[in-house]
Short mmCIF file of C-alpha atoms in Angstrom, two decimals:
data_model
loop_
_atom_site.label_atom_id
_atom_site.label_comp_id
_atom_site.label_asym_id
_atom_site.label_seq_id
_atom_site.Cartn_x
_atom_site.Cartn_y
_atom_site.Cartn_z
CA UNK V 1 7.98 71.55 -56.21
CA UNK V 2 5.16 68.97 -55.67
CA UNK V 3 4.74 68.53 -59.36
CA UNK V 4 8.86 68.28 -59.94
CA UNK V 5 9.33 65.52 -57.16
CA UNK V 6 5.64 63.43 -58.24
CA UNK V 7 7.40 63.79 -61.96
CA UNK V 8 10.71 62.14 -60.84
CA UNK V 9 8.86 59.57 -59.07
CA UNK V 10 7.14 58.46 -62.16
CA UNK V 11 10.17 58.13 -63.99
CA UNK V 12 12.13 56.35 -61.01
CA UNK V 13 9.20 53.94 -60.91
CA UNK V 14 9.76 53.81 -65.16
CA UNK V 15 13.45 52.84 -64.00
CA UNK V 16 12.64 50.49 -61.21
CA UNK V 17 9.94 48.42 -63.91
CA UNK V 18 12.88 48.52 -66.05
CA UNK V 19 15.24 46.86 -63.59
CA UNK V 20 12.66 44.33 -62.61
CA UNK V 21 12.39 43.18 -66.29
CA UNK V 22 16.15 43.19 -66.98
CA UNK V 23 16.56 41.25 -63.95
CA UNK V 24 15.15 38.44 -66.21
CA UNK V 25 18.44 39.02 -68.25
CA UNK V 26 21.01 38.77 -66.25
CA UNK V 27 23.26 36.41 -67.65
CA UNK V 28 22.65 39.67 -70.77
CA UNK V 29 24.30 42.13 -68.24
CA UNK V 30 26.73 39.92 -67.26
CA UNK V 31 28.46 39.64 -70.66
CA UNK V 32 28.42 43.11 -71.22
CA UNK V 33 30.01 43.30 -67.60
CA UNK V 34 32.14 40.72 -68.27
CA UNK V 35 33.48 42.65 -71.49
CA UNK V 36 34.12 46.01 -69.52
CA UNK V 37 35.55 44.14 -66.72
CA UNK V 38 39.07 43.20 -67.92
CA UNK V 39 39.99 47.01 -68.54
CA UNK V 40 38.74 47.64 -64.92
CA UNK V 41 41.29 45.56 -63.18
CA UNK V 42 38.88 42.90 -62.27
CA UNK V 43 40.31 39.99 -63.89
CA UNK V 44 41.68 36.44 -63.05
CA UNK V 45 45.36 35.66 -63.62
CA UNK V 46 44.79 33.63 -66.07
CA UNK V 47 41.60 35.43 -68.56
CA UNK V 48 41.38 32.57 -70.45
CA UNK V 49 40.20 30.84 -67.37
CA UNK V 50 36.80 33.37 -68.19
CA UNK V 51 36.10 30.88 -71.36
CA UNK V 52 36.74 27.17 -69.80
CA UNK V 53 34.03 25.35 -68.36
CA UNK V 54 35.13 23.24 -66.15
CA UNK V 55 32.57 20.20 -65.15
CA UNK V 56 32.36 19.30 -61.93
CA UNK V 57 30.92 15.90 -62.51
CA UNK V 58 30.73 13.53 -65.24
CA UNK V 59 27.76 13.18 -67.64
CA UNK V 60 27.70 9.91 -66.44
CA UNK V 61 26.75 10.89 -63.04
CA UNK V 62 24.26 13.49 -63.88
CA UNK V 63 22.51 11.07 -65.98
CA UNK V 64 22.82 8.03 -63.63
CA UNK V 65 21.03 10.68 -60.38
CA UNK V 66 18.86 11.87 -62.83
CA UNK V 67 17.50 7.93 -63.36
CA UNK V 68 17.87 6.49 -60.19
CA UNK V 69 17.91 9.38 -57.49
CA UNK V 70 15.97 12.39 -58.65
CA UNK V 71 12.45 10.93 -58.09
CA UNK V 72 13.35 10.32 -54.10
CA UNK V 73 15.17 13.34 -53.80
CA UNK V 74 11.83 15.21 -54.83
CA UNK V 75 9.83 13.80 -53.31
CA UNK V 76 12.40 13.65 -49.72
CA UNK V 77 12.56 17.85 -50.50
CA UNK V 78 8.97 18.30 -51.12
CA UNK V 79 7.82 16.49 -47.73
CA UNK V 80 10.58 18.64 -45.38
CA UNK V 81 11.36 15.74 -43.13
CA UNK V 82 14.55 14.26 -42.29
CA UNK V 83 14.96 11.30 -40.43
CA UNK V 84 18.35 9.60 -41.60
CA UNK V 85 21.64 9.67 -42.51
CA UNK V 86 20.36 8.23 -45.61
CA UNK V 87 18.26 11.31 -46.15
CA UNK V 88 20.70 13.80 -45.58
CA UNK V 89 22.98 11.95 -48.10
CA UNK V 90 20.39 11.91 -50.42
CA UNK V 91 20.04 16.06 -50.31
CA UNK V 92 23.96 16.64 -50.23
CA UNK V 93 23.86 14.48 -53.69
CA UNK V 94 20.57 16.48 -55.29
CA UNK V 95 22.46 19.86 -54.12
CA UNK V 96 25.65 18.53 -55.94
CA UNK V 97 24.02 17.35 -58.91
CA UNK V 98 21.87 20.35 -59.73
CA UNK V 99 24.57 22.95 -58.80
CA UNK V 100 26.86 20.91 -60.82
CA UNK V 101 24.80 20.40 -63.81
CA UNK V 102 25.30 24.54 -64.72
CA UNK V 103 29.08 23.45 -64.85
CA UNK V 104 28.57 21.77 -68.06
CA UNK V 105 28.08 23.84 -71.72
CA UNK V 106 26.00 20.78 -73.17
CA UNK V 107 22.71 19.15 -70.97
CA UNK V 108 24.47 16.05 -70.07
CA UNK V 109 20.42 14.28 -70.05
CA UNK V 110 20.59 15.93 -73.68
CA UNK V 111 23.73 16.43 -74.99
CA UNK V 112 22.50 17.96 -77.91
CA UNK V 113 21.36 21.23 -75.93
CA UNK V 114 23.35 23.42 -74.03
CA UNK V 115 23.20 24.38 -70.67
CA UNK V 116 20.39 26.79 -69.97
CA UNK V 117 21.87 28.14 -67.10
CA UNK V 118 18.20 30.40 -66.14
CA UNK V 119 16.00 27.43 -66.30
CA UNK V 120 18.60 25.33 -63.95
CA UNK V 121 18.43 28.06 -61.49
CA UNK V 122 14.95 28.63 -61.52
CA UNK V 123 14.29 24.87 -60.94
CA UNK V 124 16.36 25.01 -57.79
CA UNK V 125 14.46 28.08 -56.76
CA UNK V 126 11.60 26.41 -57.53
CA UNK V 127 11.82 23.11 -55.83
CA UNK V 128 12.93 25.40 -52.44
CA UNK V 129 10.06 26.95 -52.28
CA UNK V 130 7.99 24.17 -52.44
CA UNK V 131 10.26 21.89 -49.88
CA UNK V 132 7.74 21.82 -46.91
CA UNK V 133 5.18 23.77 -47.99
CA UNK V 134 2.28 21.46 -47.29
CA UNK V 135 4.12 19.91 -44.30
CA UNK V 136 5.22 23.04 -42.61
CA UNK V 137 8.37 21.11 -42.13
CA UNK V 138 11.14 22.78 -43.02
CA UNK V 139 13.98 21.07 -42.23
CA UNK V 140 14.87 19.41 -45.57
CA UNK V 141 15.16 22.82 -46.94
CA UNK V 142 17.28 24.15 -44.75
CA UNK V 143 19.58 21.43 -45.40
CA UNK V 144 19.48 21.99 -48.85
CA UNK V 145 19.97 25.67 -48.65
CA UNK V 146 23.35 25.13 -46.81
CA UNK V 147 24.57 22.05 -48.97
CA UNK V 148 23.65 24.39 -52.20
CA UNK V 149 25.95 27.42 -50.66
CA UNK V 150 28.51 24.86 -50.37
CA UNK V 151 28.31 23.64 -54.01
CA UNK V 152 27.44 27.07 -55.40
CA UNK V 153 31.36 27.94 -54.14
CA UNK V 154 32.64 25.80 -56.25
CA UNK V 155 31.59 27.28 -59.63
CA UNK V 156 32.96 31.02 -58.55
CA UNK V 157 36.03 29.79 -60.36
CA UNK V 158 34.41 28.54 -63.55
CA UNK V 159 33.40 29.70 -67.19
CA UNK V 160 32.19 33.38 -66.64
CA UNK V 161 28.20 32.50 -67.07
CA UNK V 162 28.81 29.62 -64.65
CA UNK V 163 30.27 31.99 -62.11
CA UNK V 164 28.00 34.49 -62.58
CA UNK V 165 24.76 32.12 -62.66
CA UNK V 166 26.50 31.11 -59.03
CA UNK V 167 26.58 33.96 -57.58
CA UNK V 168 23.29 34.59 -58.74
CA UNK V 169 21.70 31.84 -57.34
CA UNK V 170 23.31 32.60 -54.03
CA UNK V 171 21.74 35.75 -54.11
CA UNK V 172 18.26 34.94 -54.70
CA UNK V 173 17.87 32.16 -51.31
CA UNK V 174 15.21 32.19 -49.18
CA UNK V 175 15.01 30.47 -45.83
CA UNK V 176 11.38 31.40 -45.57
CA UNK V 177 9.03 32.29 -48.84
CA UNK V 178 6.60 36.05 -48.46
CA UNK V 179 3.19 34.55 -46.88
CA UNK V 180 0.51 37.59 -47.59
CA UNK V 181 -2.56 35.56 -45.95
CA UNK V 182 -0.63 34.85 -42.75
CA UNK V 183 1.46 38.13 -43.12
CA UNK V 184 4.66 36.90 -43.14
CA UNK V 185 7.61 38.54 -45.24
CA UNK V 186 10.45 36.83 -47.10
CA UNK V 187 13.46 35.61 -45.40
CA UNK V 188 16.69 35.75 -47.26
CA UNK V 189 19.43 32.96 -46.03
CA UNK V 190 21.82 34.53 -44.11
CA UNK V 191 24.84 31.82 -44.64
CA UNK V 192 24.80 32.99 -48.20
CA UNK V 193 26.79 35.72 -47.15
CA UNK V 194 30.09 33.31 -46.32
CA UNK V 195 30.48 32.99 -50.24
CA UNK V 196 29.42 36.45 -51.07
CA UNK V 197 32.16 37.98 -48.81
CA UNK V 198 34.53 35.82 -50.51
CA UNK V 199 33.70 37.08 -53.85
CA UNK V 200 34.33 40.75 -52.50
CA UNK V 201 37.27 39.65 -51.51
CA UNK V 202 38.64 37.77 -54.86
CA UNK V 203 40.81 40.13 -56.22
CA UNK V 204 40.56 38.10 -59.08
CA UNK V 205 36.65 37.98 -59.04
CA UNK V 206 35.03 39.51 -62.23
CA UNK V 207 33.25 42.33 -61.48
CA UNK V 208 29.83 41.51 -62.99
CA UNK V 209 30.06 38.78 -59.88
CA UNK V 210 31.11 41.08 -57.33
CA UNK V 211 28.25 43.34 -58.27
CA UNK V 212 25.63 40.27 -58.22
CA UNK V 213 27.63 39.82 -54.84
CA UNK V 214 27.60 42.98 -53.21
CA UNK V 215 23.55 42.69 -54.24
CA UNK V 216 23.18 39.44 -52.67
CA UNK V 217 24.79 41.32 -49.37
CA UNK V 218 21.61 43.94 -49.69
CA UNK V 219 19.36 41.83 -49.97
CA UNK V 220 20.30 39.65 -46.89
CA UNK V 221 21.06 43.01 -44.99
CA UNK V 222 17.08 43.76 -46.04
CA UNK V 223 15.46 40.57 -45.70
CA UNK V 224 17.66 38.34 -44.15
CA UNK V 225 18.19 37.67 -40.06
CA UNK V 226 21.22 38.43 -39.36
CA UNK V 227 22.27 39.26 -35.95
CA UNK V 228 23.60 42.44 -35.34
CA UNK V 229 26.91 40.84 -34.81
CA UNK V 230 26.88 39.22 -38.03
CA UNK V 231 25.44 42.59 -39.48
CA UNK V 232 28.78 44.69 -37.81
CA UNK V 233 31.06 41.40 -39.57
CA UNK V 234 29.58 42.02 -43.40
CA UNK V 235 29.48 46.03 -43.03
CA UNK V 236 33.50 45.67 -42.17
CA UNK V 237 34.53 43.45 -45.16
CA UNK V 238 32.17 45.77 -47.58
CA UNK V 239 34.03 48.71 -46.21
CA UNK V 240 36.94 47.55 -46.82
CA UNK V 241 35.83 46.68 -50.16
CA UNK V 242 34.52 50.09 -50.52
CA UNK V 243 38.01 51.91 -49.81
CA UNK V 244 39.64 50.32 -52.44
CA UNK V 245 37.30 51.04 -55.26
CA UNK V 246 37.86 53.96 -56.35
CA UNK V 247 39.64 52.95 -59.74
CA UNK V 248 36.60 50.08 -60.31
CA UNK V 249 33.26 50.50 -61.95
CA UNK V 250 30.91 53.04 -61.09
CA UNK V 251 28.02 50.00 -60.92
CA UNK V 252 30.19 48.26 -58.13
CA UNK V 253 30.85 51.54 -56.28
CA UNK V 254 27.28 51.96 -56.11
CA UNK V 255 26.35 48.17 -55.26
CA UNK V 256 28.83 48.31 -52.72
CA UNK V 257 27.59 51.07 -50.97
CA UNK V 258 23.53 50.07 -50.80
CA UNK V 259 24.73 47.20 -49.43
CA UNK V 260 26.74 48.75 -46.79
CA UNK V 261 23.40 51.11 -46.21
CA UNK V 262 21.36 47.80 -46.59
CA UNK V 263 22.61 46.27 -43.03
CA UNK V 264 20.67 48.55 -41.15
CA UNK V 265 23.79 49.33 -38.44
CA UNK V 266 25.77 52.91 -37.91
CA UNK V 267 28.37 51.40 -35.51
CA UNK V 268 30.62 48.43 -35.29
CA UNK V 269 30.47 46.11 -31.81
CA UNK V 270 32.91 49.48 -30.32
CA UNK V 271 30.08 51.97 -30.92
CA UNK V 272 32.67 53.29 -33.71
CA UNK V 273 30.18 55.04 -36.33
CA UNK V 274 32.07 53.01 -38.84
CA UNK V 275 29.06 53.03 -41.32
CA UNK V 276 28.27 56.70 -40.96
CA UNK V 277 32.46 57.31 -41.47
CA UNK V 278 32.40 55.49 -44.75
CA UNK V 279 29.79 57.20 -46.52
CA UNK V 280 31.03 59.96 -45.43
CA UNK V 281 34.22 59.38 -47.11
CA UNK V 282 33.03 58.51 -50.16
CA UNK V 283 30.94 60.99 -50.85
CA UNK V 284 33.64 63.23 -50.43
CA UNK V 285 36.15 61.84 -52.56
CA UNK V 286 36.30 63.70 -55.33
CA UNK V 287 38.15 61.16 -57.70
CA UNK V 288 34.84 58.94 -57.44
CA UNK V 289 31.82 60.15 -59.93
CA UNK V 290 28.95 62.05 -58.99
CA UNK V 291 26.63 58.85 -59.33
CA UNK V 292 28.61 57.17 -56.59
CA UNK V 293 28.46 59.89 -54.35
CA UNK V 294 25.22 60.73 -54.21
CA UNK V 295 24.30 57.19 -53.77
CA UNK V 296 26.69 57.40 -50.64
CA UNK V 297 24.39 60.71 -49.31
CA UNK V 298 21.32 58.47 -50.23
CA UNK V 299 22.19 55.71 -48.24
CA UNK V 300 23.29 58.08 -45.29
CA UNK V 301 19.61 58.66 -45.40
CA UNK V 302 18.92 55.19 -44.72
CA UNK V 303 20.78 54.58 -41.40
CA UNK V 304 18.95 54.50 -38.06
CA UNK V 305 20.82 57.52 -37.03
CA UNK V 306 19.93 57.98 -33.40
CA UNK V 307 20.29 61.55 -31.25
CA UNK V 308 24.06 61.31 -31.00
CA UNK V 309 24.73 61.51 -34.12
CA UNK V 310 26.52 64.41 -35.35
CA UNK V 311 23.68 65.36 -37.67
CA UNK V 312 24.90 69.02 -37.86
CA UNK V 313 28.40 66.98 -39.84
CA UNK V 314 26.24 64.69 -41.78
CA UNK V 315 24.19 67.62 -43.05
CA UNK V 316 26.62 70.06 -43.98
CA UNK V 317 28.32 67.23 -46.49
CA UNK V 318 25.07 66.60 -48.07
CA UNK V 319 24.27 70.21 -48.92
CA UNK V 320 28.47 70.69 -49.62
CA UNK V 321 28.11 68.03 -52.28
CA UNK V 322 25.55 69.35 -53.98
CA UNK V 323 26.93 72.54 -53.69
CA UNK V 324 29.78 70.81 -56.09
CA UNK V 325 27.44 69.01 -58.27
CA UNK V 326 25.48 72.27 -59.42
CA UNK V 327 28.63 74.02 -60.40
CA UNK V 328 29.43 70.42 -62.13
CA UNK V 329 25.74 70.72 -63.45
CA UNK V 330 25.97 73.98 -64.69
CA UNK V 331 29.04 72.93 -66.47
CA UNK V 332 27.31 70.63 -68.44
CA UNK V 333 23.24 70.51 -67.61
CA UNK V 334 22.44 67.53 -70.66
CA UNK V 335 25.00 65.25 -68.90
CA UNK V 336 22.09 61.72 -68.61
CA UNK V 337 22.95 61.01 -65.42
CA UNK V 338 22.35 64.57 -63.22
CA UNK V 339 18.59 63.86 -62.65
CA UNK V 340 18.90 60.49 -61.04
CA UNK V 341 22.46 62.09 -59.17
CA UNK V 342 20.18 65.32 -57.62
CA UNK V 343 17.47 62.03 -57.04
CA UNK V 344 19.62 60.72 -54.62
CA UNK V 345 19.95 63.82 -52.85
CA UNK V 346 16.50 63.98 -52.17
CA UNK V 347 16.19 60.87 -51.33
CA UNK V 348 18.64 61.49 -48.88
CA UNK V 349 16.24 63.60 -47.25
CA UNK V 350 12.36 62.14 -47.59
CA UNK V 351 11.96 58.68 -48.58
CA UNK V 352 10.43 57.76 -52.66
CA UNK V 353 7.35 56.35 -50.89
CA UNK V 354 6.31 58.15 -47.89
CA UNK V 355 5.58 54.82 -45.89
CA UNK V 356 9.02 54.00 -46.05
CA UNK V 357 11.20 55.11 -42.92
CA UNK V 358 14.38 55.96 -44.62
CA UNK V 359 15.72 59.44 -45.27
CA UNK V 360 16.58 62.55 -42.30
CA UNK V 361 13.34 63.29 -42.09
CA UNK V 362 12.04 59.60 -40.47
CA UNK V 363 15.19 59.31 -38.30
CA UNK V 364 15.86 60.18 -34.10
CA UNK V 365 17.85 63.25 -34.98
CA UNK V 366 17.31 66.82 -34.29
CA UNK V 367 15.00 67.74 -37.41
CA UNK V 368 15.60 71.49 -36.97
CA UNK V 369 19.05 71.35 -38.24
CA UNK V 370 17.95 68.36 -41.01
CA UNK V 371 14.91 70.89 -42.24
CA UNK V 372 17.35 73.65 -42.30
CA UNK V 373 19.78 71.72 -44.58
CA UNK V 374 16.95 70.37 -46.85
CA UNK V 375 15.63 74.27 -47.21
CA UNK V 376 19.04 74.71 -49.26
CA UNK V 377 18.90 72.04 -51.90
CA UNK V 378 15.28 71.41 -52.25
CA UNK V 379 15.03 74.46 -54.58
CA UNK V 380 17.78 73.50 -57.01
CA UNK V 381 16.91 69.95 -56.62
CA UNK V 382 13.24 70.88 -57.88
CA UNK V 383 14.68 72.99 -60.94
CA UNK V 384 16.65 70.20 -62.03
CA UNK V 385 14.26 67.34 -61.59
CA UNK V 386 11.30 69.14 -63.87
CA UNK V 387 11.02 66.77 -66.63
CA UNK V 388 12.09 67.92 -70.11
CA UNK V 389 14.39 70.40 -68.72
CA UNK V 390 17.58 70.96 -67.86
CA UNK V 391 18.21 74.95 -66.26
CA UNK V 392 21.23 76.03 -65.08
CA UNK V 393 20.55 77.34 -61.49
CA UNK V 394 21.13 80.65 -61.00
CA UNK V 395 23.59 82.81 -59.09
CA UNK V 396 21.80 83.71 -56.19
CA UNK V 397 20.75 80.24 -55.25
CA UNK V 398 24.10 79.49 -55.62
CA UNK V 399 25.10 82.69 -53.31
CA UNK V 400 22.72 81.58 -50.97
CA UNK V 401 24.14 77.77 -50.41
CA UNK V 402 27.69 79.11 -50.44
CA UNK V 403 26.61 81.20 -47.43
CA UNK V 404 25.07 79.03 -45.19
CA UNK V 405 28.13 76.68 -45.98
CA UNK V 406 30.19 79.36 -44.24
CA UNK V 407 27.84 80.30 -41.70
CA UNK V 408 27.18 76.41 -40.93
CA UNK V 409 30.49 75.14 -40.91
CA UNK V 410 31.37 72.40 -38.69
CA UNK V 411 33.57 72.84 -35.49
CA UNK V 412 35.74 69.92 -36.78
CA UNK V 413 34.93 66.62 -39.40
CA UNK V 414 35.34 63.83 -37.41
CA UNK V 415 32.46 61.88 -36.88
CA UNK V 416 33.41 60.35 -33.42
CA UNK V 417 36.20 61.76 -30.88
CA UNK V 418 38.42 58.06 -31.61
CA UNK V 419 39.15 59.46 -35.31
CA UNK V 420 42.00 61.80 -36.28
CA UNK V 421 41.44 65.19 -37.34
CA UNK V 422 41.34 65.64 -41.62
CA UNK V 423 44.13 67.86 -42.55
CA UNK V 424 42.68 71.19 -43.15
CA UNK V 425 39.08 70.42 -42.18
CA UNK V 426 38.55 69.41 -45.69
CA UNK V 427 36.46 66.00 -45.48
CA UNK V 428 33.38 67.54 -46.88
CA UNK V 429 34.82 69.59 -49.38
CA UNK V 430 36.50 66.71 -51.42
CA UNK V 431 40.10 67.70 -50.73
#
């Protein structure tokens, strides 16, 4: 078993240098996206809207800030002060101008390039995290955070790279840059989420931008400062998101639901286990994939359940699921995507890195019943995970799950006393 889980960890951390480096390509994914994403029901009334850039200001103004303004606004960002009207005008128009300028397909300050849509971003990423740095004065940044979310809106409406290279930047703001000699971590901007909910929200919204979206959400629910309130707001519009995916792309199933487990809440402001409810319900929905639910059992893992939670419910569902994905399994053992499925179920248990506190194990529950549940899938969970590999698990493992499903059954599968009763008892088995 040691050697089966250390395996899969070198290959997740294979995947995870993988995503860092096609992070670098994103506009790359969003194409591909974007060409899967019109036979997925994400698409604007009008698809030809997908191919129209639509510039926001003239090439006249872009070259006439560029001239006159751009040297002031630098150096106005760079310092952090404000102490005017003037110089709050002054970072309104340097927000508009280099939001606007990925509006355009040519470089209006050379019209004989086009837009490079990765450099323009990482400029504005750039001068942020300069904008006080010296100083320690950090109000011109903040100004130009929220006057950038405000432009950024704007272009969710655009040519399909605009769009996308929007709701990327959104994603990636900081209010506060990662400070390893004074040990300070990286602080998302929160007010990025006001556009990001609106994306999930756009039924019309492409879905390679609601998946940068839904991201965005994760990463503020992870690094950000949200108030719990705020926290309880986004977890309800992602669930309700969420519900309604079933028909959409396995990717925004999947995005949607690490953001959900991203916000760090199990309850709404009613004490309603609304987080806890969702997962639940998704992972036992058997018209949604095996990737999506087992991501949903992963992220279960990352709540802060406390002692009242019905951990005996949460439990049984995880080992019920992959009671149904070995028979899947066994079906068809080369399938590519079982390893990183039966991944999630582990991680649903004991987090990838043991300093991390997410998984059963690391949460305020009773860890009896948790150990007793992970003693039934670690075993086929280590079979399948050996690298090279792919053994169909045998009958009596098989016997032995199917048992303690019946012995183990829950009293009744609601997850708080508010919530009607599932007809037939049949939440966790997918019915």
């Amino acid at each position: 078993m040691r050697q089966s889980i250390c395996s899969y960890q070198a290959v997740s951390g294979i995947e995870m240098l993988t995503a860092r480096v096609c992070r670098h390509s994103l506009l790359a994914v969003g194409l591909l996206l974007c060409s899967s994403s019109l036979l997925l029901g994400q698409q604007p009334a009008d698809p030809n809207a997908l191919n129209v850039y639509k510039e926001l200001m003239s090439p006249d103004e872009a070259v006439n800030f560029r001239k006159n303004k751009l040297r002031d606004f630098d150096k106005l960002l760079r310092g952090g002060k404000i102490s005017s009207a003037e110089d709050k005008k002054l970072i309104a128009e340097g927000a508009k101008y280099h939001v606007y300028l990925m509006t355009f397909k040519q470089d209006p300050n050379k019209p004989e390039n086009e837009t490079d849509l990765n450099k323009l971003r990482a400029n504005i990423l750039r001068d942020i995290n300069f904008s006080g740095k010296i100083s320690g004065n950090y109000q011109a940044r903040e100004l130009y955070l929220e006057e950038l979310t405000k432009r950024a809106q704007d272009l969710l409406n655009n040519h399909r790279l605009v769009r996308f290279s929007a709701a990327v930047l959104l994603s990636q703001l900081d209010l506060r840059d990662e400070d390893r000699q004074k040990k300070k971590e990286r602080v998302a901007y929160t007010l990025a989420y006001v556009p990001l909910v609106k994306v999930l929200n756009d039924k019309s919204q492409t879905t390679e931008v609601k998946i940068v979206a839904a991201n965005g959400l994760a990463r503020i629910g992870q690094t950000g400062n949200p108030t719990n309130q705020l926290r309880v707001k986004i977890a309800e519009e992602i669930i309700d998101e969420l519900m309604q995916s079933v028909n959409e792309f396995s990717w925004y199933q999947r995005s949607l639901i690490n953001a959900l487990g991203s916000m760090g809440i199990t309850d709404n402001l009613a004490r309603q286990p609304i987080v806890t409810d969702a997962l639940l319900k998704v992972m036992s929905n058997a018209k949604r994939t095996w990737e999506v639910r087992s991501t949903a059992a992963e992220n279960l893992g990352k709540l802060p359940l406390k002692a009242n939670a019905d951990i005996k419910l949460i439990t049984y569902s995880i080992v019920d699921l992959t009671r149904k994905m070995i028979q899947a399994y066994n079906g068809n053992p080369n399938a590519f995507f079982w390893k990183r499925c039966f991944w999630n179920v582990y991680l649903a248990f004991k987090p990838e890195n043991a300093a991390d506190n997410t998984g059963l194990f690391k949460q305020q529950v009773n860890q009896t019943v948790v150990n007793d549940a992970y003693k039934q899938v670690i075993k086929p969970i280590s079979a399948i995970l050996q690298p090279g590999v792919n053994p169909k698990i045998n009958a009596e493992t098989i016997k032995g799950m199917d048992d303690w499903l019946k012995k183990n059954l829950p009293k009744n599968f609601r997850v708080a006393p508010v919530q009607a009763k599932p007809q037939n008892q049949q939440v966790a088995e997918g019915k």
